[in-house]
Coordinates of N, CA and C and ligand atoms in Angstrom, one line a residue:
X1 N 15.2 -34.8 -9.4 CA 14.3 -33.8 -8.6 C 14.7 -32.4 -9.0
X2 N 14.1 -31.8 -10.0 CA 14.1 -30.3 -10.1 C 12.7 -29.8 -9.4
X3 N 13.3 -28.3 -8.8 CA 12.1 -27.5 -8.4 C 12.5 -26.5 -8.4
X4 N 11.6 -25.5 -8.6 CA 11.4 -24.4 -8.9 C 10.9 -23.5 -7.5
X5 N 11.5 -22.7 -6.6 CA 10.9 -22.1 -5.8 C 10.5 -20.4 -6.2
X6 N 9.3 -20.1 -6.1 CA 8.9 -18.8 -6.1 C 8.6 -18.0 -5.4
X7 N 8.5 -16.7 -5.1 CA 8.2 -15.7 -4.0 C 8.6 -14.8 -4.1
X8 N 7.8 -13.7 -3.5 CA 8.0 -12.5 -3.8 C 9.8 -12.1 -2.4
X9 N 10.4 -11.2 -2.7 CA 11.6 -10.6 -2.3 C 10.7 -10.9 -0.7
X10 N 11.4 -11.5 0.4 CA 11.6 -11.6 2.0 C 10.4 -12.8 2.2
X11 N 10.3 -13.4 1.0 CA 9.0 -14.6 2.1 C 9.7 -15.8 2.5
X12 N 11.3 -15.7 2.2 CA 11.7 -16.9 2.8 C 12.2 -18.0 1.8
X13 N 12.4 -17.2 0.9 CA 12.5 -18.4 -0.1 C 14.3 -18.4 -0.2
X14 N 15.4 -18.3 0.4 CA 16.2 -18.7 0.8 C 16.6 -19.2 1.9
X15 N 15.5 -19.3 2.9 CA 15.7 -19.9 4.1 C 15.4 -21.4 3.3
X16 N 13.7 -21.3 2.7 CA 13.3 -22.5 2.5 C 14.3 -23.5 1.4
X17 N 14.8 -22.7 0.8 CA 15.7 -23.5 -0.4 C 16.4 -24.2 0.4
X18 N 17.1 -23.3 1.3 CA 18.1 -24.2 2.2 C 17.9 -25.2 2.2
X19 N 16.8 -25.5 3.5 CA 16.5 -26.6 4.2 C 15.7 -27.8 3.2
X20 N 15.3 -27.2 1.8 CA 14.7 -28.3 0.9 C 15.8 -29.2 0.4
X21 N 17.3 -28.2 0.2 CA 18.6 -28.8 -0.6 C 18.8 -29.8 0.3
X22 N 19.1 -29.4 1.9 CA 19.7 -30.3 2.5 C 18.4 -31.7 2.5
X23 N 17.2 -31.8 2.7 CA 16.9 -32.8 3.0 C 17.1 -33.5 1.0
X24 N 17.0 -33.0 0.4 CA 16.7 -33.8 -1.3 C 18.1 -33.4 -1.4
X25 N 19.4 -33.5 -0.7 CA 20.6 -33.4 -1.2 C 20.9 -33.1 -2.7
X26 N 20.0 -31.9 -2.7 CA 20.2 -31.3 -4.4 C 21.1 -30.1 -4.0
X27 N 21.0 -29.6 -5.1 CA 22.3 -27.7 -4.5 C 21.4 -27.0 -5.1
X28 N 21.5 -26.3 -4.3 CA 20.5 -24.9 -5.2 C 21.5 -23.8 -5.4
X29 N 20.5 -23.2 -6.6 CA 21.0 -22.2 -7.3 C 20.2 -20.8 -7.5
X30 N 20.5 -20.2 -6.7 CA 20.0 -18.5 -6.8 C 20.5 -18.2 -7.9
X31 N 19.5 -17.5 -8.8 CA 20.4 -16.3 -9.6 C 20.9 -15.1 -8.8
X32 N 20.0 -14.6 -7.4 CA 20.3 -13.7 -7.1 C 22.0 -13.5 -6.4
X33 N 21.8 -14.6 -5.6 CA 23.2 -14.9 -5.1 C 24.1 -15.1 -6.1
X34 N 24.3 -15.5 -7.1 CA 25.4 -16.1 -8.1 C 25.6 -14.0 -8.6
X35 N 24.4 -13.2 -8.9 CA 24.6 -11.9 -9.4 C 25.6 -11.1 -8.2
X36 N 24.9 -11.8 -6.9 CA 25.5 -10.7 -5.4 C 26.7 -11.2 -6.0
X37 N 27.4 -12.2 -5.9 CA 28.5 -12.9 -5.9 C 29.6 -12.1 -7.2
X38 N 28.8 -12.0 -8.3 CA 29.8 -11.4 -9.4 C 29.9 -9.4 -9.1
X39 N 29.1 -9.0 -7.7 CA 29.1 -8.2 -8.1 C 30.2 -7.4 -7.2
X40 N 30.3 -8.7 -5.9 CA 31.6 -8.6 -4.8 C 32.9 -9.0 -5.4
X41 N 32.8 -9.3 -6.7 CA 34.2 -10.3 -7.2 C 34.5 -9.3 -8.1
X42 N 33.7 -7.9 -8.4 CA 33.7 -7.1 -9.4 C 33.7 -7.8 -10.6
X43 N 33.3 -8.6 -11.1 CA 33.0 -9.3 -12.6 C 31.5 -8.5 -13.1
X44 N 30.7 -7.9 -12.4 CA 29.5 -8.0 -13.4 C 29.0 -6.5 -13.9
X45 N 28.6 -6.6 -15.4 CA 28.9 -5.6 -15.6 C 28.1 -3.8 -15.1
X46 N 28.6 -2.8 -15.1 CA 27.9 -1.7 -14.6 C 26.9 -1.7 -14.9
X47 N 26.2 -1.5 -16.4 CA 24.9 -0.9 -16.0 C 23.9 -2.3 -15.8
X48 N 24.7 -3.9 -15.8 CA 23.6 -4.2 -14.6 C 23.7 -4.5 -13.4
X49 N 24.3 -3.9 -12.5 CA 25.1 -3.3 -10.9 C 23.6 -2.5 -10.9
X50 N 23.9 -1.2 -11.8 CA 22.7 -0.4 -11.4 C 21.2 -1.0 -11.5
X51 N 20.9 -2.0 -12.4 CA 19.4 -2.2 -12.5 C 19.3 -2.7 -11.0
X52 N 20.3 -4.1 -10.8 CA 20.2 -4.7 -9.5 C 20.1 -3.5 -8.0
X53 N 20.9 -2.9 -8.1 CA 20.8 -2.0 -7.0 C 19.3 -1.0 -7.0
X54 N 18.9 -0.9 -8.1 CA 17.7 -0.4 -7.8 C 16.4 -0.9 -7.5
X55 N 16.4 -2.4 -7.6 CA 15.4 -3.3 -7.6 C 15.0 -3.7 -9.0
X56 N 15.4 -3.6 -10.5 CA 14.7 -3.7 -11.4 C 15.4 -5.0 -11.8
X57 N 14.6 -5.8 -13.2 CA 15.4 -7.0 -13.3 C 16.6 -7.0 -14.4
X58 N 17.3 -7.6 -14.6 CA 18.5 -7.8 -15.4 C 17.7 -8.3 -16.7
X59 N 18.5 -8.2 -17.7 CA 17.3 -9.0 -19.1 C 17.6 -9.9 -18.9
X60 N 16.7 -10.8 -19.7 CA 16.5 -12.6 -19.8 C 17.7 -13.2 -20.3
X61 N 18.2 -12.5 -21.2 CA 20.0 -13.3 -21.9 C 20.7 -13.2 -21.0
X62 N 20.6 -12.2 -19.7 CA 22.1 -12.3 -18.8 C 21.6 -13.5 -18.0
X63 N 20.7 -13.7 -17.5 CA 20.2 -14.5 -16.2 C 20.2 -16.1 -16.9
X64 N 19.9 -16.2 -18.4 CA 19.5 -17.7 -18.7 C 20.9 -18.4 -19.4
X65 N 22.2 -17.0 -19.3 CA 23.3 -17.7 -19.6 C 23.6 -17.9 -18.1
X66 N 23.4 -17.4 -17.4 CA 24.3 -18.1 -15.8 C 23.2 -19.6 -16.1
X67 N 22.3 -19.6 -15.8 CA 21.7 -20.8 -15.7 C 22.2 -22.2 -16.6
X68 N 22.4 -21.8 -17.4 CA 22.7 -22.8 -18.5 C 24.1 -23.2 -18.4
X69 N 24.8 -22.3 -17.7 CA 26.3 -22.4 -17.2 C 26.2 -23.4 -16.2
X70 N 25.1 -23.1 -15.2 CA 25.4 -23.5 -14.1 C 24.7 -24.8 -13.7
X71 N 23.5 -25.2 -14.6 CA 23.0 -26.4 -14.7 C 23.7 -27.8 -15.3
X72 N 24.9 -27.1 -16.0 CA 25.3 -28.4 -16.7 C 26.6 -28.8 -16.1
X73 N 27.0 -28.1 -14.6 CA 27.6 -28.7 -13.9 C 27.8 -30.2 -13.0
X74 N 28.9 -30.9 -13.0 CA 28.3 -32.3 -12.3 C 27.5 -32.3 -10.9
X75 N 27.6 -31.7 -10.7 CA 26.7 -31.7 -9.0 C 24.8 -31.1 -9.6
X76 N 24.6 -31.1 -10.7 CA 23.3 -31.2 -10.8 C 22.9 -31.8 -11.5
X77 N 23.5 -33.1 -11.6 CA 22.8 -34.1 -12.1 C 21.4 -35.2 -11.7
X78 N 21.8 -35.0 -10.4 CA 20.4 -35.4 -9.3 C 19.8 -34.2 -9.7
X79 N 19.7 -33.4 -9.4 CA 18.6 -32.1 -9.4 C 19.1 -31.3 -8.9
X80 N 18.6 -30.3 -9.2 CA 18.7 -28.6 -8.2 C 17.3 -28.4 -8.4
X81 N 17.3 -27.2 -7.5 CA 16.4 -26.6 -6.8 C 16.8 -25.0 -6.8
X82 N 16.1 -24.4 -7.9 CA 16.0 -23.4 -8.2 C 15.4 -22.3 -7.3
X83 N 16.3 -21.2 -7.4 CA 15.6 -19.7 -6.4 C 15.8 -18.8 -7.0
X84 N 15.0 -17.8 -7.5 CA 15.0 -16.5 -8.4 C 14.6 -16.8 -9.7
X85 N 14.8 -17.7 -10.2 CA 14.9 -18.3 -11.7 C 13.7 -19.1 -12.2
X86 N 13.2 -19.2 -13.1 CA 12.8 -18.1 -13.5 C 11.9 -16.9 -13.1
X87 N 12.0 -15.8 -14.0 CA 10.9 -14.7 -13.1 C 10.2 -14.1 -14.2
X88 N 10.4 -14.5 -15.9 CA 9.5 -14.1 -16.9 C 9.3 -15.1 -17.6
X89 N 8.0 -15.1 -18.1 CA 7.9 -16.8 -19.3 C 9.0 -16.5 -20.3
X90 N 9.3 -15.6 -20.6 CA 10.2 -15.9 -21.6 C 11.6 -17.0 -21.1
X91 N 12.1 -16.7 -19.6 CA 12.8 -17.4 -19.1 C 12.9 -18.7 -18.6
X92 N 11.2 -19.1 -18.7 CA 11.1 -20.3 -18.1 C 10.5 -21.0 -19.5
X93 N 10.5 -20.4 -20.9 CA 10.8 -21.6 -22.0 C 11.8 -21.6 -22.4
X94 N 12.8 -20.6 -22.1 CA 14.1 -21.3 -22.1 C 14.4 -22.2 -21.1
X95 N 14.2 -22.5 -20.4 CA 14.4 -23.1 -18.8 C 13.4 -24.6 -19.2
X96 N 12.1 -24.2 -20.0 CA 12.0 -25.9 -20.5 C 12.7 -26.3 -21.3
X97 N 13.4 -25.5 -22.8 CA 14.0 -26.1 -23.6 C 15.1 -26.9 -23.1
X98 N 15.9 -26.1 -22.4 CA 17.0 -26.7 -21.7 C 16.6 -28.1 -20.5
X99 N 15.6 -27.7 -20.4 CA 15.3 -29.5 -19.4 C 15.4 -30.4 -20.4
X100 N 14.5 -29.9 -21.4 CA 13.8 -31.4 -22.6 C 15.4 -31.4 -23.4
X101 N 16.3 -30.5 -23.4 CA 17.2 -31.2 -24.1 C 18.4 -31.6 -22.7
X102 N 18.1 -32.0 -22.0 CA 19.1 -33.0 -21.1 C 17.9 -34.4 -21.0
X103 N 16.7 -33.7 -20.7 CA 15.6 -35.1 -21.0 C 15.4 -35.0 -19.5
X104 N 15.0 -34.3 -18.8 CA 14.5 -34.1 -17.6 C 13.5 -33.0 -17.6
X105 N 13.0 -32.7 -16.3 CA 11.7 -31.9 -16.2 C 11.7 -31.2 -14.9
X106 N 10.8 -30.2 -15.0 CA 10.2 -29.6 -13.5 C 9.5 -30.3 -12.7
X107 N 9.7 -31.0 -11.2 CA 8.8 -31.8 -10.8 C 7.8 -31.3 -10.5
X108 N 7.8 -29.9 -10.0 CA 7.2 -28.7 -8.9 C 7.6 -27.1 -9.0
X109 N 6.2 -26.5 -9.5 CA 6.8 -24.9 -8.7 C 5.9 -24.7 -7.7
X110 N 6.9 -24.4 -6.3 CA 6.5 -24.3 -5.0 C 6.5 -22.4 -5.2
X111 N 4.9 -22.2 -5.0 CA 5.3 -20.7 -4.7 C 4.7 -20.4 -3.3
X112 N 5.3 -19.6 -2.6 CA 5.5 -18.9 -1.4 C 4.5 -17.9 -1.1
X113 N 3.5 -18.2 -0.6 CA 2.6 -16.7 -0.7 C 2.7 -15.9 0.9
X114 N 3.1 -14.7 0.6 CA 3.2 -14.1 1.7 C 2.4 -12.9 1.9
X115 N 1.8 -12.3 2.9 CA 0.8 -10.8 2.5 C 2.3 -10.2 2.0
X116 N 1.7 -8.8 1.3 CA 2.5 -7.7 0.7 C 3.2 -6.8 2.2
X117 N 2.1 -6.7 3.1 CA 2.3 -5.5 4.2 C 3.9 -6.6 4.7
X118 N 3.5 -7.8 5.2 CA 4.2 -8.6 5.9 C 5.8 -8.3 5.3
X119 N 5.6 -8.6 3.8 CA 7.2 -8.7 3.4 C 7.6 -7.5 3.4
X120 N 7.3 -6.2 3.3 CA 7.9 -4.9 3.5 C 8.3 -4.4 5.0
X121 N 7.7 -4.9 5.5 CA 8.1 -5.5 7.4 C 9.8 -6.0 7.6
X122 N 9.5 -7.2 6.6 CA 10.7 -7.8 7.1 C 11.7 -7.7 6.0
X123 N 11.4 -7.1 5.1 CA 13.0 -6.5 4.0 C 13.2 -5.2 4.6
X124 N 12.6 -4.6 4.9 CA 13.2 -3.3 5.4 C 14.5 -3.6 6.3
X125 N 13.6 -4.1 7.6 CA 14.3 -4.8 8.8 C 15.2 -5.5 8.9
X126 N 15.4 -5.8 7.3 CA 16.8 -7.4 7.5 C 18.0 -6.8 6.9
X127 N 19.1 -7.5 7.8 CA 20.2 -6.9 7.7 C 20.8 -8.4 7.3
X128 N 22.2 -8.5 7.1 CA 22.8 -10.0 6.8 C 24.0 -9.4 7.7
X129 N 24.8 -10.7 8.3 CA 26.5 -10.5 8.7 C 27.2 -11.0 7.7
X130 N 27.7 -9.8 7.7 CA 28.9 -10.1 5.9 C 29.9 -10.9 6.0
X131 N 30.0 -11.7 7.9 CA 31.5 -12.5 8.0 C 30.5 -13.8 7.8
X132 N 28.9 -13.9 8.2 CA 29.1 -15.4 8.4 C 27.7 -15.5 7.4
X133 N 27.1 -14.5 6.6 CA 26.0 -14.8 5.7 C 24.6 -14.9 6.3
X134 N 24.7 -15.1 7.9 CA 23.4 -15.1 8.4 C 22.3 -14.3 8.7
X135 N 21.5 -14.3 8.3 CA 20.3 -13.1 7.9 C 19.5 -12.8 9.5
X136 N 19.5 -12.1 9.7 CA 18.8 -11.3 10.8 C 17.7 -10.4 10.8
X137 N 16.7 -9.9 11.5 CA 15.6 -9.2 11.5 C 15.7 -8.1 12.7
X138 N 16.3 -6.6 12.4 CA 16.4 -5.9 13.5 C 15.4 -6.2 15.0
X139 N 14.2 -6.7 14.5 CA 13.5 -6.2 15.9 C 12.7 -7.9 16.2
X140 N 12.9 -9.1 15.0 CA 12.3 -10.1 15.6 C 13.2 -10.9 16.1
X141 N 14.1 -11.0 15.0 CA 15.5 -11.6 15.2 C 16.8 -11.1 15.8
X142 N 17.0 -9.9 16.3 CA 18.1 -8.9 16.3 C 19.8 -9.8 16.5
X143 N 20.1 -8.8 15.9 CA 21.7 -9.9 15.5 C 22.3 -9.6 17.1
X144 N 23.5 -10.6 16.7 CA 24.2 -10.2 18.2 C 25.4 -9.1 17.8
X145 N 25.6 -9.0 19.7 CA 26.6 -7.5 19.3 C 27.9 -7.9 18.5
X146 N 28.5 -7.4 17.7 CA 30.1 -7.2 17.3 C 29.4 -8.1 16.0
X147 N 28.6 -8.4 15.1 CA 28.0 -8.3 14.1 C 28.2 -7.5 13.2
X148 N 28.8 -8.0 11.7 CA 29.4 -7.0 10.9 C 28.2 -6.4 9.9
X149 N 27.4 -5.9 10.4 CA 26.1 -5.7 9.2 C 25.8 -5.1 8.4
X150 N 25.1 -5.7 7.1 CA 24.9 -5.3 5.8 C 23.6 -5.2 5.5
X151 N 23.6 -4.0 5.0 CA 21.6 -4.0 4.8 C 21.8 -3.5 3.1
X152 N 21.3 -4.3 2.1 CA 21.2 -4.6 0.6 C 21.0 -3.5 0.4
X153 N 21.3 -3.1 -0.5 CA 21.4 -1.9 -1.2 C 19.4 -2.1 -2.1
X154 N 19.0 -3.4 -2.1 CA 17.7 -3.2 -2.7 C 17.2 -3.7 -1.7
X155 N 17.7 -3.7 -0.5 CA 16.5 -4.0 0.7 C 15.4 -2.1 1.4
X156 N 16.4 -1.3 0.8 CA 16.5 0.1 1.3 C 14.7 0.3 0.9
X157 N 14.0 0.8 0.9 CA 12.7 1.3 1.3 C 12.1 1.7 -0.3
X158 N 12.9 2.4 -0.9 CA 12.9 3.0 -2.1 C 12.8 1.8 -3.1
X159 N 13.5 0.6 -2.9 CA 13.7 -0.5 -3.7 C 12.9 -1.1 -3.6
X160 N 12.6 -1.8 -2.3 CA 11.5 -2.4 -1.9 C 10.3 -2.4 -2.6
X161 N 10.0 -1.2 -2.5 CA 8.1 -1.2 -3.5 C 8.6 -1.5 -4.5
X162 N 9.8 -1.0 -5.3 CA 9.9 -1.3 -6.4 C 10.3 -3.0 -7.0
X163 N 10.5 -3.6 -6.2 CA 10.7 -5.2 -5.9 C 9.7 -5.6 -5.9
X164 N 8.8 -5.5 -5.0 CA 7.9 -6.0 -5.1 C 6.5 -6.2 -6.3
X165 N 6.2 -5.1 -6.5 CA 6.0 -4.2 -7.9 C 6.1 -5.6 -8.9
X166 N 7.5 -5.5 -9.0 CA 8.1 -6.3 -10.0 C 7.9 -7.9 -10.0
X167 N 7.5 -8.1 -8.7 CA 7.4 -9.4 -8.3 C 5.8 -9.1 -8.7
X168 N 4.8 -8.8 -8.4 CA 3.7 -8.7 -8.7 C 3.2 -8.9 -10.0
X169 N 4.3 -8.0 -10.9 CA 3.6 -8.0 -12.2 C 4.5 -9.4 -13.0
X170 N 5.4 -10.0 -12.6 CA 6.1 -11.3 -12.7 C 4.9 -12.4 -12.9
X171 N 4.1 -12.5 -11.8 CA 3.5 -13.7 -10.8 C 2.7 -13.8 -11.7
X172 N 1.8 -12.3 -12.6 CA 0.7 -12.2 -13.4 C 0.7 -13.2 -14.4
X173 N 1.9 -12.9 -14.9 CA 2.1 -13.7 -16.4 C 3.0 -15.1 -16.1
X174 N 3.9 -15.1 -15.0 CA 4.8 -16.6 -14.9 C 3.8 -17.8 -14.1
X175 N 3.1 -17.1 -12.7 CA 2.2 -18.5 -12.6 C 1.2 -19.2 -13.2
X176 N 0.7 -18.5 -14.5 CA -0.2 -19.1 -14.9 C 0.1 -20.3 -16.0
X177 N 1.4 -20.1 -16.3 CA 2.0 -20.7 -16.8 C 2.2 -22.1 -16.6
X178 N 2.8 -22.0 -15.3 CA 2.9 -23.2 -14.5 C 1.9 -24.1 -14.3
X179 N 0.7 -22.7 -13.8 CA -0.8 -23.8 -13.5 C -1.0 -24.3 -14.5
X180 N -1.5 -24.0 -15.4 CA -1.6 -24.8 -16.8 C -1.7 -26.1 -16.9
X181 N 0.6 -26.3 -16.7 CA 1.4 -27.7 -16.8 C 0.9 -28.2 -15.5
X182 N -0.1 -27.5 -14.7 CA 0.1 -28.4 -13.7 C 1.0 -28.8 -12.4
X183 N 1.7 -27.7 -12.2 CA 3.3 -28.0 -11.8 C 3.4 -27.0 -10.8
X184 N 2.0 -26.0 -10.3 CA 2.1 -25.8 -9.3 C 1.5 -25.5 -8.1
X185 N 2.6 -25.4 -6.7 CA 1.7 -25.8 -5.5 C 2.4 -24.4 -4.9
X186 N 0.5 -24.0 -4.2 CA 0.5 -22.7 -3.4 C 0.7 -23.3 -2.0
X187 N 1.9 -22.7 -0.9 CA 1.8 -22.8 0.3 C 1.5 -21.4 1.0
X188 N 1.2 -21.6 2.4 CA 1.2 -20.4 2.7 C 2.8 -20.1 3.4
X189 N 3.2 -19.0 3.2 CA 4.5 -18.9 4.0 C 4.6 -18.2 5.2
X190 N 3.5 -17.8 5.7 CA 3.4 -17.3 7.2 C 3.8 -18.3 8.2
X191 N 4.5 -18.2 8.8 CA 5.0 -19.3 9.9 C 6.3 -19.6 10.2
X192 N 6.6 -20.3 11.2 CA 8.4 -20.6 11.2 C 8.8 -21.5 10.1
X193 N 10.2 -21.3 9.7 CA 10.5 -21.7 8.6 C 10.3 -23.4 8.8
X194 N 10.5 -24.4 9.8 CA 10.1 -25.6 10.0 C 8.3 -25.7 9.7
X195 N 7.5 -24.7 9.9 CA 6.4 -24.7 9.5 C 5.7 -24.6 7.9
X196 N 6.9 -24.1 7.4 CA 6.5 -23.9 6.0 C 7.0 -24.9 5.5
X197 N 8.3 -25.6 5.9 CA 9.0 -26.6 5.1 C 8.1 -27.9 4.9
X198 N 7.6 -28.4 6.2 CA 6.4 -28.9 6.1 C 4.8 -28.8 5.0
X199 N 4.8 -27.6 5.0 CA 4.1 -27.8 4.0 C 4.3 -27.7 3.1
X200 N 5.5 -27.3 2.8 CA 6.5 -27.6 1.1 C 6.0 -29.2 1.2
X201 N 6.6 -29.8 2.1 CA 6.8 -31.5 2.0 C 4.9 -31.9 1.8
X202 N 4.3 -31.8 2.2 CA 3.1 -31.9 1.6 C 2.7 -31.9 0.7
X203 N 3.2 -30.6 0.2 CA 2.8 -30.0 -0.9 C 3.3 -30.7 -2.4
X204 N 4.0 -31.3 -2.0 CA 5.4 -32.2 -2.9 C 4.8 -33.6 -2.9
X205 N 4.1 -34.1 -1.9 CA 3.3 -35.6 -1.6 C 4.2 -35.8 -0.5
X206 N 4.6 -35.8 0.1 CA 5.8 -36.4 1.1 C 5.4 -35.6 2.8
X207 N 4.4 -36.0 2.9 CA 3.6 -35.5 4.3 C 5.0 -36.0 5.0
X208 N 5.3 -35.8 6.6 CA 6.0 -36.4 7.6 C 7.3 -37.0 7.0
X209 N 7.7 -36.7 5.7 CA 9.5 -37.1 5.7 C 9.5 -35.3 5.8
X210 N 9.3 -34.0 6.3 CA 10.2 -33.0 6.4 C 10.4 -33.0 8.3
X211 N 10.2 -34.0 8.9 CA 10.6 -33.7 10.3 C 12.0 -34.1 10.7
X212 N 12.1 -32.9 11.5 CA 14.1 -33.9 11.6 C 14.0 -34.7 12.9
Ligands
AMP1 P1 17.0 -11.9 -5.5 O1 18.0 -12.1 -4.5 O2 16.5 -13.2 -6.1 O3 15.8 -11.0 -5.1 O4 17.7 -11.2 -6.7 C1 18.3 -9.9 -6.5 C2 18.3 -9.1 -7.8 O5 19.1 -9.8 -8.9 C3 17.0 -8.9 -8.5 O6 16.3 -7.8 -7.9 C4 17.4 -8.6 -9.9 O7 17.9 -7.4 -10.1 C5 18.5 -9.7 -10.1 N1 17.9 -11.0 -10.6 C6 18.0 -12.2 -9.9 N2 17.4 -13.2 -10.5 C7 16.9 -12.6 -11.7 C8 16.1 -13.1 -12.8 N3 15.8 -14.4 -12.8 N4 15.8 -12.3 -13.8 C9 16.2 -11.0 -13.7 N5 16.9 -10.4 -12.7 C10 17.2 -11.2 -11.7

């Protein structure tokens, strides 16, 4: 079971990864998270700190060597379930070569459609707790008191358009790709996150196995 989740920056597509890994006991793999991660461990290098902090993308050789690193680990041998990755065609025919040479495939790209107004709503608004990783929404969600909070350095207002932006002009040239193969399903992502997983699970053929 590989899948591909798509979406523009705040529609939920690490809430949804979550709850997809845990029911298909796959692991998922952010590029974003694996970049946050080298950039807290001080491993990654400066000037791409700076593209990331401004919202722009890193090039295709830094992002499709973590991947290739990180796919041919033993815990992805059932599948993962991909988030961030890919985000240009150039990335995702490296991302087929590397399936067809393990001899596996993409089952699904699930993309996330969210309005534009909506997601700048709620990236502004979201803060994370740096002790426990849980994501919050100042005014839907508001964290509890004594909450150690962190608001992304590309969640800031200035980054945002420019994220999005980027995700826009992404979507132009990467979903059509997918449509093509066939391989992908539009959900809507307005709703609680058990509302959307559901229609992932639909969307997948598997009506009524996403209830807990
Ligand atoms: P994300 O959390 O997926 O929004 O990723 C955060 C940032 O990491 C992005 O704004 C990019 O700077 C960088 N990044 C993550 N994944 C990729 C990718 N597939 N290609 C290029 N840059 C990426």
């Amino acid at each position: 079971m590989i899948l591909v989740l798509v979406g523009p920056p705040g529609a939920g597509k690490g809430t949804q990864a979550k709850l997809l890994c845990a029911r298909f006991g796959i692991p998922q793999i952010s590029t974003g998270d694996m970049l946050r991660e080298a950039k807290r461990s001080g491993t990654l290098e400066k000037r791409y700190l700076d593209i990331m902090d401004s919202g722009g993308l890193l090039p295709d050789e830094a992002v499709i060597g973590l991947i290739d690193r990180r796919t041919a680990e033993p815990d992805c041998r059932g599948g993962f379930l991909l988030d961030g990755f890919p985000r240009t065609v150039p990335q995702a025919d490296a991302l087929d070569a590397l399936l067809v040479g393990q001899g596996s495939g993409i089952e699904a790209v699930i993309q996330l459609d969210v309005p534009r107004s909506l997601l700048e709503e709620r990236l502004i608004h979201r803060r994370t707790d740096k002790r426990s990783g849980q994501i919050y929404h100042l005014v839907y969600n508001p964290p509890p008191p004594g909450a150690e909070l962190e608001h992304r350095a590309d969640d800031r207002p200035e980054a945002v358009g420019k994220r999005l932006d980027a995700y826009e002009a992404m979507t132009a040239a990467l979903l059509p790709f997918y449509e093509q193969k066939g391989l992908l399903r539009r959900v809507d992502g307005v709703g609680t996150p058990e509302e959307v997983t559901q229609r992932v699970m639909s969307a997948l053929g598997r009506p009524g196995s996403g209830g807990e």
